[in-house]
PDB file of C-alpha atoms in Angstrom:
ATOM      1  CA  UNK C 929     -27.618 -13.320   8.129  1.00  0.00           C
ATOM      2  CA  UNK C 930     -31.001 -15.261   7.560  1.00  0.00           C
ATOM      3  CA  UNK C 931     -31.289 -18.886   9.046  1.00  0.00           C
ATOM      4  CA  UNK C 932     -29.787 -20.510   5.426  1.00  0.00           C
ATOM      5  CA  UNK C 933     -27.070 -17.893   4.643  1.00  0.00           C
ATOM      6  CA  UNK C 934     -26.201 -19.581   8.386  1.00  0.00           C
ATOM      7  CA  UNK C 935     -26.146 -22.902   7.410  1.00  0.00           C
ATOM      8  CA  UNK C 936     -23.763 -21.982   4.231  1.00  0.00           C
ATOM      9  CA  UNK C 937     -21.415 -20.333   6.462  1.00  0.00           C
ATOM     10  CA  UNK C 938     -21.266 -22.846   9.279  1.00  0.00           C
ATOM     11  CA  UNK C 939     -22.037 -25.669   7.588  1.00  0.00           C
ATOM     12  CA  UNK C 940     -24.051 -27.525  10.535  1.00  0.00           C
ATOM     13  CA  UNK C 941     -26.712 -27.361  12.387  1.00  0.00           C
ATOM     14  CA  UNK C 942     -27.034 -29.113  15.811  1.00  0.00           C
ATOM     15  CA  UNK C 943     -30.013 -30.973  16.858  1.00  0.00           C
ATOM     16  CA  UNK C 944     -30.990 -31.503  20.845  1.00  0.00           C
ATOM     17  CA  UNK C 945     -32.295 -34.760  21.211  1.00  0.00           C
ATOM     18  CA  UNK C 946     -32.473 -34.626  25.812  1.00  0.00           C
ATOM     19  CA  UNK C 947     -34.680 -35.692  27.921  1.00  0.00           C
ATOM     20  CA  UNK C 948     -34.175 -32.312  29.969  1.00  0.00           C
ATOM     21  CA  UNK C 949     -32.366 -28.925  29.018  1.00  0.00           C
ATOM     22  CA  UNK C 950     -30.947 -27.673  32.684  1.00  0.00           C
ATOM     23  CA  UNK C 951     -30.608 -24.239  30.495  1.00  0.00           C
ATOM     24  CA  UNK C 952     -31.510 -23.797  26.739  1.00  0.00           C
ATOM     25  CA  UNK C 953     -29.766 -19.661  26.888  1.00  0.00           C
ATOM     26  CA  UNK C 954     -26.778 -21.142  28.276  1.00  0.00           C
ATOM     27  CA  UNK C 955     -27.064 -24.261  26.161  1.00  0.00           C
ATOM     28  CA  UNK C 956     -27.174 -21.829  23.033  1.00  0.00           C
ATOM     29  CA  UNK C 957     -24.061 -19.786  23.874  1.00  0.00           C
ATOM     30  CA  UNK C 958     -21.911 -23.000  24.475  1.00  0.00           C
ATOM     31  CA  UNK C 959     -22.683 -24.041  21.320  1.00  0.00           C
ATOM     32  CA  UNK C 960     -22.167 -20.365  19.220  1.00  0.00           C
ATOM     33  CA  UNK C 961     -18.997 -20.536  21.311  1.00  0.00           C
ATOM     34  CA  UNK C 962     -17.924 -23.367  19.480  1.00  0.00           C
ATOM     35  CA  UNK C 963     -18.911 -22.124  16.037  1.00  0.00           C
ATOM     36  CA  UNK C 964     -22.402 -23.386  15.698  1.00  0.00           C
ATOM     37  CA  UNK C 965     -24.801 -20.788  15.590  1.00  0.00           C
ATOM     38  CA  UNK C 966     -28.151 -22.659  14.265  1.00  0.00           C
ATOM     39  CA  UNK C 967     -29.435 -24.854  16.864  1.00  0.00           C
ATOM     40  CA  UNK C 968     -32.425 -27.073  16.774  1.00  0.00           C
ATOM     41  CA  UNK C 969     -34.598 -27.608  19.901  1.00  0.00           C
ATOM     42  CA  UNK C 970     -37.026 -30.711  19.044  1.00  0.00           C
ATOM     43  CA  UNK C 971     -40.460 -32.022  20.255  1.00  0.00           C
ATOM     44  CA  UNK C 972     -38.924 -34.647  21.368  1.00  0.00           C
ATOM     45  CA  UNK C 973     -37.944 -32.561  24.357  1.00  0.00           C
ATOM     46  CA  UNK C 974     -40.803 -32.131  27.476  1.00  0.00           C
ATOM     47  CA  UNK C 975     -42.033 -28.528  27.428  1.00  0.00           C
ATOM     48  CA  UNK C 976     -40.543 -27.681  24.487  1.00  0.00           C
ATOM     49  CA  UNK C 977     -42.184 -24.224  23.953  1.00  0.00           C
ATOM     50  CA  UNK C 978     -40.687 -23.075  27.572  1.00  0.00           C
ATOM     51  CA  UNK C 979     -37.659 -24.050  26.305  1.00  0.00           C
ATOM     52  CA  UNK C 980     -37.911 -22.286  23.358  1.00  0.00           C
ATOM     53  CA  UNK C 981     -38.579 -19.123  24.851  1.00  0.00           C
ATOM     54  CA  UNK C 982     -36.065 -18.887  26.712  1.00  0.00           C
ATOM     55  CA  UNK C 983     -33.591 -19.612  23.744  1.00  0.00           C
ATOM     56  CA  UNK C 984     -35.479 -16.980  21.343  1.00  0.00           C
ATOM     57  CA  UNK C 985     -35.927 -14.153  23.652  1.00  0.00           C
ATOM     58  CA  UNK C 986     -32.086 -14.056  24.703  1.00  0.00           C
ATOM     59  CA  UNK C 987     -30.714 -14.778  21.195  1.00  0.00           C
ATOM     60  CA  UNK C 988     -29.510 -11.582  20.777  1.00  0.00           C
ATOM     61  CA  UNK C 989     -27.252 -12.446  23.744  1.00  0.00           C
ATOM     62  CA  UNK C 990     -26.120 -15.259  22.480  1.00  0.00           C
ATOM     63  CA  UNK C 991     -25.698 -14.916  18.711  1.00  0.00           C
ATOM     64  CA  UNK C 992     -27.920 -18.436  18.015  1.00  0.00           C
ATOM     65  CA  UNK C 993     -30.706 -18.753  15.404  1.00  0.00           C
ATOM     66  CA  UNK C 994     -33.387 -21.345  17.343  1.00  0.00           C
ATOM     67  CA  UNK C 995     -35.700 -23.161  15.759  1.00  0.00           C
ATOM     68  CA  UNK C 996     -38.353 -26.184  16.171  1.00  0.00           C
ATOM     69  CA  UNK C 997     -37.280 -29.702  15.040  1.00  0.00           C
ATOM     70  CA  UNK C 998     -39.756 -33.061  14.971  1.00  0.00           C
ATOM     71  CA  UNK C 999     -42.642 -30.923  14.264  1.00  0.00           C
ATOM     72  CA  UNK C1000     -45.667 -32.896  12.702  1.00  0.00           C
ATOM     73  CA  UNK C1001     -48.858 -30.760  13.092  1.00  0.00           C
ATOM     74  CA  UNK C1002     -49.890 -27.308  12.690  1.00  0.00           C
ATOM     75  CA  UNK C1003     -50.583 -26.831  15.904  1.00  0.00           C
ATOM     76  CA  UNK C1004     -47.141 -27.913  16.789  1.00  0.00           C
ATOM     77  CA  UNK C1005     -46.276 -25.068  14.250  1.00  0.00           C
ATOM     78  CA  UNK C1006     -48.100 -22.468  15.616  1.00  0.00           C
ATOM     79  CA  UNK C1007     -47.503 -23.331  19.183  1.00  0.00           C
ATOM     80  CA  UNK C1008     -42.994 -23.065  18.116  1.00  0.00           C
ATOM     81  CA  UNK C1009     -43.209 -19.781  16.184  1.00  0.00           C
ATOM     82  CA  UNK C1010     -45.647 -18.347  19.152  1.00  0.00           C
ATOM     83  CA  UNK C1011     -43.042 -19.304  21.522  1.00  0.00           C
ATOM     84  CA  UNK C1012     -40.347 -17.543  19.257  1.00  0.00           C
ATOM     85  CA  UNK C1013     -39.337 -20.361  16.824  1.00  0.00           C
ATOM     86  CA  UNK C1014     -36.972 -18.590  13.805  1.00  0.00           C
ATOM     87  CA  UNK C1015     -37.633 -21.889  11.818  1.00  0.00           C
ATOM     88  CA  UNK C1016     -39.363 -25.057  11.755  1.00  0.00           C
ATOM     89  CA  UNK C1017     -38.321 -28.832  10.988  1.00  0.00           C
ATOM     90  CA  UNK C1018     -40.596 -31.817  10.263  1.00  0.00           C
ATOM     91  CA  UNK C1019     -39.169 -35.771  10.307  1.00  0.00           C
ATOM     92  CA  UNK C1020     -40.858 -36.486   6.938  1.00  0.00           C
ATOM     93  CA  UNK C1021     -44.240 -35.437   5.348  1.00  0.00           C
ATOM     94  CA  UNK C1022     -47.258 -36.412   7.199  1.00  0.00           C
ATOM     95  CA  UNK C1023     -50.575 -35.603   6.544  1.00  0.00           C
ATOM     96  CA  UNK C1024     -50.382 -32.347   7.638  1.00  0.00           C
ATOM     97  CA  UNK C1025     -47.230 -31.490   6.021  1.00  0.00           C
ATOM     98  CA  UNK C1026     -48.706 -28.740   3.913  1.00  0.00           C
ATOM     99  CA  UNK C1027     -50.947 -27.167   6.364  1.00  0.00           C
ATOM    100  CA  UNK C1028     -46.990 -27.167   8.473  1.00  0.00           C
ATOM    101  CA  UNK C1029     -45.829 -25.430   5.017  1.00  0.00           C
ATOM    102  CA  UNK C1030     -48.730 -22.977   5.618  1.00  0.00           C
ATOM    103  CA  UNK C1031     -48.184 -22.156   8.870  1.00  0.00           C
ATOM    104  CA  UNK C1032     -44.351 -21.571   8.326  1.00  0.00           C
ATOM    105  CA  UNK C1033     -45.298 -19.660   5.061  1.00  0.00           C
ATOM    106  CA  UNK C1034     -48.113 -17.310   7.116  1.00  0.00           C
ATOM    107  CA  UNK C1035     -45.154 -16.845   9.598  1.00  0.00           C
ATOM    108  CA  UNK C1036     -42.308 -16.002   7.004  1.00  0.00           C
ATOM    109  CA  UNK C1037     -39.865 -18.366   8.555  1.00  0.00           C
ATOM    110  CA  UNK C1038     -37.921 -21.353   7.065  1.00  0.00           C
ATOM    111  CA  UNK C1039     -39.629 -24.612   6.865  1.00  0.00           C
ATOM    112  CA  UNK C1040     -37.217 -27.921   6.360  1.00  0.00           C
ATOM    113  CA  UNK C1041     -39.132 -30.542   5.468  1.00  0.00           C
ATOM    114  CA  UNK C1042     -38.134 -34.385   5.887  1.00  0.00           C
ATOM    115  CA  UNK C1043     -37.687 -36.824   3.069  1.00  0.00           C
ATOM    116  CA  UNK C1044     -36.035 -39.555   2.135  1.00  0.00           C
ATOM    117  CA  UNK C1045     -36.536 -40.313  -1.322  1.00  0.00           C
ATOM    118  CA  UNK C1046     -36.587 -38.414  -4.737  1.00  0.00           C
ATOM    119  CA  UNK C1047     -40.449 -38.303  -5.097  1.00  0.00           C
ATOM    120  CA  UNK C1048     -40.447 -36.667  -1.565  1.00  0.00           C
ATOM    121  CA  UNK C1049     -37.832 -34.384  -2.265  1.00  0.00           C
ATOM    122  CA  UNK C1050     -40.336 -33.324  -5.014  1.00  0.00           C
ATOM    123  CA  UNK C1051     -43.414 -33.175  -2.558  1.00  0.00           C
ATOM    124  CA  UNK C1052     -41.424 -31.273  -0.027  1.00  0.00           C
ATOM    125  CA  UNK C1053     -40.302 -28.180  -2.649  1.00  0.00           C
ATOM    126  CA  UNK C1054     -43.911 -28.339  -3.583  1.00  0.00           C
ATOM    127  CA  UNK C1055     -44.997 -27.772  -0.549  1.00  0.00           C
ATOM    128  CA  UNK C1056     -42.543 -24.659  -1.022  1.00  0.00           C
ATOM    129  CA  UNK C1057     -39.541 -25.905   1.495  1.00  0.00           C
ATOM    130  CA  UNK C1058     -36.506 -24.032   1.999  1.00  0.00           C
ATOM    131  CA  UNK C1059     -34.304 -26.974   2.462  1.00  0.00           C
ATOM    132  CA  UNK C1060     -34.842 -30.491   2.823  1.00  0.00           C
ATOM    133  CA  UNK C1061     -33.378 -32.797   5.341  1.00  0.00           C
ATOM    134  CA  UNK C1062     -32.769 -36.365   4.415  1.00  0.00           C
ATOM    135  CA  UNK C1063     -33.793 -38.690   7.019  1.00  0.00           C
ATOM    136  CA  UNK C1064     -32.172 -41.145   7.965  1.00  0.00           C
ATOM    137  CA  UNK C1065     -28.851 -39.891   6.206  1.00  0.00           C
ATOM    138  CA  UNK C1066     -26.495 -43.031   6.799  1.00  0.00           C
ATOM    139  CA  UNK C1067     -28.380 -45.316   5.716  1.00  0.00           C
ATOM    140  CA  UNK C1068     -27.574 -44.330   2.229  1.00  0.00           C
ATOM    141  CA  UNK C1069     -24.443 -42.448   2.877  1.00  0.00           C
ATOM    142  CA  UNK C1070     -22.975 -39.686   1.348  1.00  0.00           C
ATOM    143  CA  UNK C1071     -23.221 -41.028  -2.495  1.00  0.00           C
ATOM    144  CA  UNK C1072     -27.254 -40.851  -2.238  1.00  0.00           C
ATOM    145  CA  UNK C1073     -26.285 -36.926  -1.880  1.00  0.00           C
ATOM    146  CA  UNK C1074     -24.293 -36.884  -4.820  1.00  0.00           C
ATOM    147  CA  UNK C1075     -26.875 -39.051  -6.706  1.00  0.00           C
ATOM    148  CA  UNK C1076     -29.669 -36.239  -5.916  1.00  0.00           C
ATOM    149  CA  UNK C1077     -27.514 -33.517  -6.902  1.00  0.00           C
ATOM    150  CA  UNK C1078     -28.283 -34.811 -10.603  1.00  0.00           C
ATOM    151  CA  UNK C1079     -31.991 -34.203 -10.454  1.00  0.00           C
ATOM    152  CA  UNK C1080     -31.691 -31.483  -8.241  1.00  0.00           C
ATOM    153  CA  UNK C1081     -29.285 -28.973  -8.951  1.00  0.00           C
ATOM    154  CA  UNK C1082     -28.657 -26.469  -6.808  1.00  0.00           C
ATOM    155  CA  UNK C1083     -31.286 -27.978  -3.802  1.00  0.00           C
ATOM    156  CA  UNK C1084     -30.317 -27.458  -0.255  1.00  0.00           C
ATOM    157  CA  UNK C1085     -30.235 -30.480   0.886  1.00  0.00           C
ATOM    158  CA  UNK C1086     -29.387 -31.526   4.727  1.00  0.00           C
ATOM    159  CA  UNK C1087     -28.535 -35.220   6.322  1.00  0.00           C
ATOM    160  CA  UNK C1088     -29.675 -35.945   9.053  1.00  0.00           C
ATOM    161  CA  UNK C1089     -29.210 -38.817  11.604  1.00  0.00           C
ATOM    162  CA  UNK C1090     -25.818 -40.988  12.058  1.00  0.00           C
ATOM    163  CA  UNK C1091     -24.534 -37.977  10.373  1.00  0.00           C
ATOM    164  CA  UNK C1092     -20.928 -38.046  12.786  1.00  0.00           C
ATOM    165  CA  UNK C1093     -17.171 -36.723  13.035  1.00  0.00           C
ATOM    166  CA  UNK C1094     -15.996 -39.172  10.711  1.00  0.00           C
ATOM    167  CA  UNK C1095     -18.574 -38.995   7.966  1.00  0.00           C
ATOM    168  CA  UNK C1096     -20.069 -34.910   8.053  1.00  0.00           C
ATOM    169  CA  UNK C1097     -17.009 -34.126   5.293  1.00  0.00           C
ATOM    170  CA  UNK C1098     -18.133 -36.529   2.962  1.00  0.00           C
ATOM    171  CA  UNK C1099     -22.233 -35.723   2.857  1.00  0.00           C
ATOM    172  CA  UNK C1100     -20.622 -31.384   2.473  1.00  0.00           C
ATOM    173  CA  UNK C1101     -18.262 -32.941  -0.325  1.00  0.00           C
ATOM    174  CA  UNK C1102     -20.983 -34.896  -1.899  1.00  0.00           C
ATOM    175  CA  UNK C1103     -23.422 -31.625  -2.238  1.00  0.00           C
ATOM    176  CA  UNK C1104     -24.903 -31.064   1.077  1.00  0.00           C
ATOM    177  CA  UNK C1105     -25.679 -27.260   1.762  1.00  0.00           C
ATOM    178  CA  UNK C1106     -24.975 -28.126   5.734  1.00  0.00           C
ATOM    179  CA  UNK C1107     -24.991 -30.961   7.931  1.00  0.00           C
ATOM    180  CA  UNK C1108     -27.210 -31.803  11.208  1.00  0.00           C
ATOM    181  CA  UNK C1109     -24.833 -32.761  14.225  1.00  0.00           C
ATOM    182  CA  UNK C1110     -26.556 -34.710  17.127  1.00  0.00           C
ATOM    183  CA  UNK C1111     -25.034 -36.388  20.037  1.00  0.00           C
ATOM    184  CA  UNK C1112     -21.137 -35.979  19.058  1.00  0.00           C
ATOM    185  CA  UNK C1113     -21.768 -32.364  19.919  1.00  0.00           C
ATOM    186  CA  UNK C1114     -24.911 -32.500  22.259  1.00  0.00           C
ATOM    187  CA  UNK C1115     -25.326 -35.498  24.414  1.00  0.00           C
ATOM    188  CA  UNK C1116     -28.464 -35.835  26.282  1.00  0.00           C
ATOM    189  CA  UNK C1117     -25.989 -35.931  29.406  1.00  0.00           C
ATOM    190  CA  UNK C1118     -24.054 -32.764  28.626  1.00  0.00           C
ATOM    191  CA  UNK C1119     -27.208 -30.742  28.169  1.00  0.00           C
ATOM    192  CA  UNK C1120     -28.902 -32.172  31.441  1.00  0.00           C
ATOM    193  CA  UNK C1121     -26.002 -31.955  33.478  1.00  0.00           C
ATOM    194  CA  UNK C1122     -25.451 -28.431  31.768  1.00  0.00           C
ATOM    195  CA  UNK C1123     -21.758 -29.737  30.814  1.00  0.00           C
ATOM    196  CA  UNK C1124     -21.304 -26.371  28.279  1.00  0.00           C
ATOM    197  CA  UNK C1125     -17.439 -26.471  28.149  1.00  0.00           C
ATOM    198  CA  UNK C1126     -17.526 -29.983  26.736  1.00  0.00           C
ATOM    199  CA  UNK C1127     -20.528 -29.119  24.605  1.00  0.00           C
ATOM    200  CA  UNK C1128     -18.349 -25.587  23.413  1.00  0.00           C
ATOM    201  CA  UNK C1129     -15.087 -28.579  22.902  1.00  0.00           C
ATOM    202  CA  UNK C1130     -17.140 -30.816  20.693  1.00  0.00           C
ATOM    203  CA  UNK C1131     -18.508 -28.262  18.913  1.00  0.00           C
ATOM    204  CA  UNK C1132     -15.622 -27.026  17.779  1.00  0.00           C
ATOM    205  CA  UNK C1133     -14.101 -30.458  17.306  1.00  0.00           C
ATOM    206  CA  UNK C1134     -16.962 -30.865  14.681  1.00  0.00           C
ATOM    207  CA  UNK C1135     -16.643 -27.608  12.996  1.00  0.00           C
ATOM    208  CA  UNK C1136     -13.253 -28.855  12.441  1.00  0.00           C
ATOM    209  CA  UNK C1137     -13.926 -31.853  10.648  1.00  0.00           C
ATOM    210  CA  UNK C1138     -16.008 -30.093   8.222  1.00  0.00           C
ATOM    211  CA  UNK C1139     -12.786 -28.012   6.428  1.00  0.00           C
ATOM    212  CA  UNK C1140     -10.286 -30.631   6.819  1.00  0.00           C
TER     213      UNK C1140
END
């Protein structure tokens, strides 16, 4: 299956916010082990690229589709799909947004574009987006989803941030094609401390919530 036929299947997407990942191979199999196979390494991470080498080029171990999250130049771009990137994520639209939409485009790989309101839902499917991932999510809360499903039938949409155990239901019921799952499944501690049981426990814990 492709990155999005993924994301309809499992429904989530996790996103690795750490200051360190002891083991991003290992990291990856804890998490397919709990039923989330798309897993987002971001920029936010030092040395991302390593990292992301090391998750691409034993994915066919593991079973996880890795991508680059908090991407906001081209070079950025470039520098995730040469290290093996299967899809890129941006915050929101910067200035380089479209040469990002290029670069992902040149590639053939999903790009997920940031935005937060309607016009920039707009922008971002201009800019020829596979999905869209509203940012910050809870802020609005699961009705803004529902409220953008009129406009935009049928557009895979994904919250993102505060997006949590007790609210991920909600944001799928309201329209969402998938959800992004942070810290309730990958603490910056677990993934340091290369904790993968309890990351494999939460993981499924959160999978759980999403077919109540």
């Amino acid at each position: 299956m492709n990155t999005l036929e993924l994301l309809r299947a499992d429904r989530v997407l996790t996103v690795v916010r750490a200051p360190e990942i002891s083991d991003a191979r290992d990291l990856c199999a804890a998490l397919v082990a709990g039923g989330i196979h798309v897993v987002e390494l971001t920029y936010t991470t030092p040395d991302l690229p390593r990292h992301l080498e090391r998750a691409a080029s034993t994915a066919t171990e593991t079973g996880a589709v890795v991508g680059a999250g908090t991407v906001q130049t081209a070079a950025q771009a470039t520098q995730a799909i040469n290290a093996g990137a299967q899809f890129l994520v941006t915050p929101g639209q910067g200035p380089e947004a479209a040469a990002i939409a290029d670069t992902a485009r040149t590639a053939d790989i999903p790009l997920v574009l940031g935005a937060f309101t309607p016009s920039e839902v707009m922008t971002a499917l201009a800019l020829g987006a596979t999905a869209v991932k509203i940012f910050p999510a809870h802020h609005l809360g699961p009705k803004y989803f529902k409220d953008l499903n009129g406009p935009f039938p049928g557009v895979p949409l994904i919250p993102s941030g505060g997006v949590n155990l007790t609210n991920a239901h909600a944001f799928l019921k309201a329209g969402a094609l998938a959800v992004s799952a942070g810290t309730d499944v990958v603490s910056p501690t677990d993934v340091a401390t290369a904790n993968w049981p309890t990351i494999t426990t939460k993981a499924k814990s959160f999978r759980a919530t999403l077919h109540p």
